């Protein structure tokens, strides 16, 4: 949508300049506040409020066309605000990771970063719009394990080629926690195995094809413990039913269950990767199940973006990793990833695609 | 008294110029975006999140919460004046509020909405302060089986919403159910009725559907009959509710507050479900149900009280358990995390000033809202005098901006226009869109919970009858069916049909 503005930038700028005038004219002439004075006492305040409303609406309108505002200068990057597409709704886990990094990156670059939430189709819609954006460094994507490594196997007709997006830097990761209702008579994976021999166990997840679900499938096939999958629409309802004791187990990225574990309302049996916030909880591997997964987040850019811009961005992102805002994520159960060579990150992504692709096929979670 | 000491902690935290100021700013912004059709609290809060970085956490949360419940106030204004649900929870307010406006009683409708909301907000604040923790525990008892039975009750009640032909009402409910099927099936992950369009894979958004069916359709109808509109804009009538209005409205406000406070706690439905059920309840209890849809003040008072109470109590699962019950609450989770507060059961103990401060701020917010809204009624009513040829392009523009701001998706703007045309057809065919919307909201939740309950019960359907809450709800559904089949009630319905 935004890319279509680029061809018509001068025109968009002109609209930007005249829009308020039109609106004010409409407000002043269109509103007959001065014609008939039935309610004179509230007239002034009321008109002020109405104008304020229009001003607010204008603010909205302007927020929607940020790209048309500043002229581009090819020599100096970044010469205008950068758009970071978050392919999930505001307030979700991906958004929570995006905002502190965007804040820190913006301070480091001295240029505004505008977060654009484009949810839908498991992140595919936002990722597709980033993949198709012009490769000038002004449109970035907050890529996730789902968007980059799972969706290509999950959706037969993906609206984007994951190879059209190249990692600038992988930033953060969270282990998936295997949590149980406190009434479940098993304190660890071995206890779970014994319990499963006598009763059928059900695990809730945030939905088909989510990292929690696929980690559950990987755990099930690696451990051989029979478990029934109960999908929910997002993390919150699954956690809710687990807290209410309607389910025995859930697989969910650590940050959404951590407060409940700390409050003693849920117990953590194992985590899919080392979790510094839960020092006493074994990883799957330590518990004898040969599986390791994380839900991760990183900044991606269209593959054709000039190397100089990649270099600038990753240098500033390295600083952003050390910022207080980003550090705060650690208390939520999110691990900040160390800076790595480009080649190492690409190797990691190749391995991820294979691992999750297999999990998708094994689970039968294909969307078609 | 524990309650008093808790409120004391909250008062101490809130009564600073800064916090009161942010509270006022929040409800002011909320009212404005509520009034502007389609611009919702989700987009506004998302946009303001970065602004709150520099604020102390309590001030930030007070302001963001104010935007949410302020929007519920503002939403009813647009619903009453131009038949556009400014917020999804004000859809039912359109039915009788707009009819009242057409009769020149817009001021009365707005006044009742504001005062009813204030009363509901005050009670809901007390409910949260006194019983947040036990209520949250109660909400946990609602498993998939209970949800299914609740949705069934709601769906049967949906038919009562209809103004005329009961068969058309059922047809509209079914159409709503079908529209609700669009999207990815939660159980299997399969896509249904998406025609390979990625934008449809998460289903049709409620805002898109309600904005199209009510708002855009109304604009087309109005443009078709330009002379008809001028007639009712000429009459404004009294601005404040009179003695007779208060007599009619106070009981619905009480009932709406109770219903809203209860339903708001349950995830998923919240404010929307509570306003729908309050309307249904009032219509059921009325001596003359045929007045509904033609400007019955009870049909404004009940739902307005309910949606405000529901908006407020929907903070309970968030504050007590850290579980967001709707997209706005999910944003509040994000806002809390940005400030380094992990929402969850520990917030109440670890940060009492923040917890109780936020709750107490809601009462101040409601006070500000009523002080802000009562004087504004005069202005809003005068808006009706703006020539429609000037007003409708502005409304259309805001609708488009509002829909676009949800997902930054142009596709959804187009879809809204499609539903606008469909809504116009419904008006021509004398089909009511309200039952369709309720079917659309309840259908997918009902299916999801039915399948989940069966999965959890390992295929044993007795689960719906062995769980006490579920059984109670099913019995209530059966009773409601009987009442509808009862001859006297049927006669009343036939009478209403003849009048149409």
PDB file of C-alpha atoms in Angstrom, chain A residues 157 367-368, chain B residues 181-185 190-203 411:
ATOM      1  CA  UNK A 157       0.595 -20.693  -1.302  1.00  0.00           C
ATOM      2  CA  UNK A 367      -2.945 -25.113   6.177  1.00  0.00           C
ATOM      3  CA  UNK A 368      -4.582 -25.668   2.804  1.00  0.00           C
TER       4      UNK A 368
ATOM      5  CA  UNK B 181     -17.103 -19.076   9.495  1.00  0.00           C
ATOM      6  CA  UNK B 182     -14.860 -17.148   7.119  1.00  0.00           C
ATOM      7  CA  UNK B 183     -11.236 -17.522   8.130  1.00  0.00           C
ATOM      8  CA  UNK B 184      -8.908 -20.133   9.549  1.00  0.00           C
ATOM      9  CA  UNK B 185     -10.588 -22.865  11.568  1.00  0.00           C
ATOM     10  CA  UNK B 190      -7.938 -25.277   7.628  1.00  0.00           C
ATOM     11  CA  UNK B 191      -9.080 -22.150   5.803  1.00  0.00           C
ATOM     12  CA  UNK B 192     -12.795 -21.758   5.137  1.00  0.00           C
ATOM     13  CA  UNK B 193     -14.450 -19.460   2.572  1.00  0.00           C
ATOM     14  CA  UNK B 194     -11.266 -17.460   2.135  1.00  0.00           C
ATOM     15  CA  UNK B 195     -10.969 -18.026  -1.644  1.00  0.00           C
ATOM     16  CA  UNK B 196      -7.197 -17.937  -1.238  1.00  0.00           C
ATOM     17  CA  UNK B 197      -7.284 -14.283  -0.161  1.00  0.00           C
ATOM     18  CA  UNK B 198      -4.727 -13.909   2.657  1.00  0.00           C
ATOM     19  CA  UNK B 199      -6.599 -10.912   4.128  1.00  0.00           C
ATOM     20  CA  UNK B 200      -9.572 -13.176   4.808  1.00  0.00           C
ATOM     21  CA  UNK B 201      -7.570 -15.870   6.580  1.00  0.00           C
ATOM     22  CA  UNK B 202      -8.164 -14.276   9.995  1.00  0.00           C
ATOM     23  CA  UNK B 203     -11.843 -13.816   9.274  1.00  0.00           C
ATOM     24  CA  UNK B 411      -8.614  -4.593   1.389  1.00  0.00           C
TER      25      UNK B 411
END
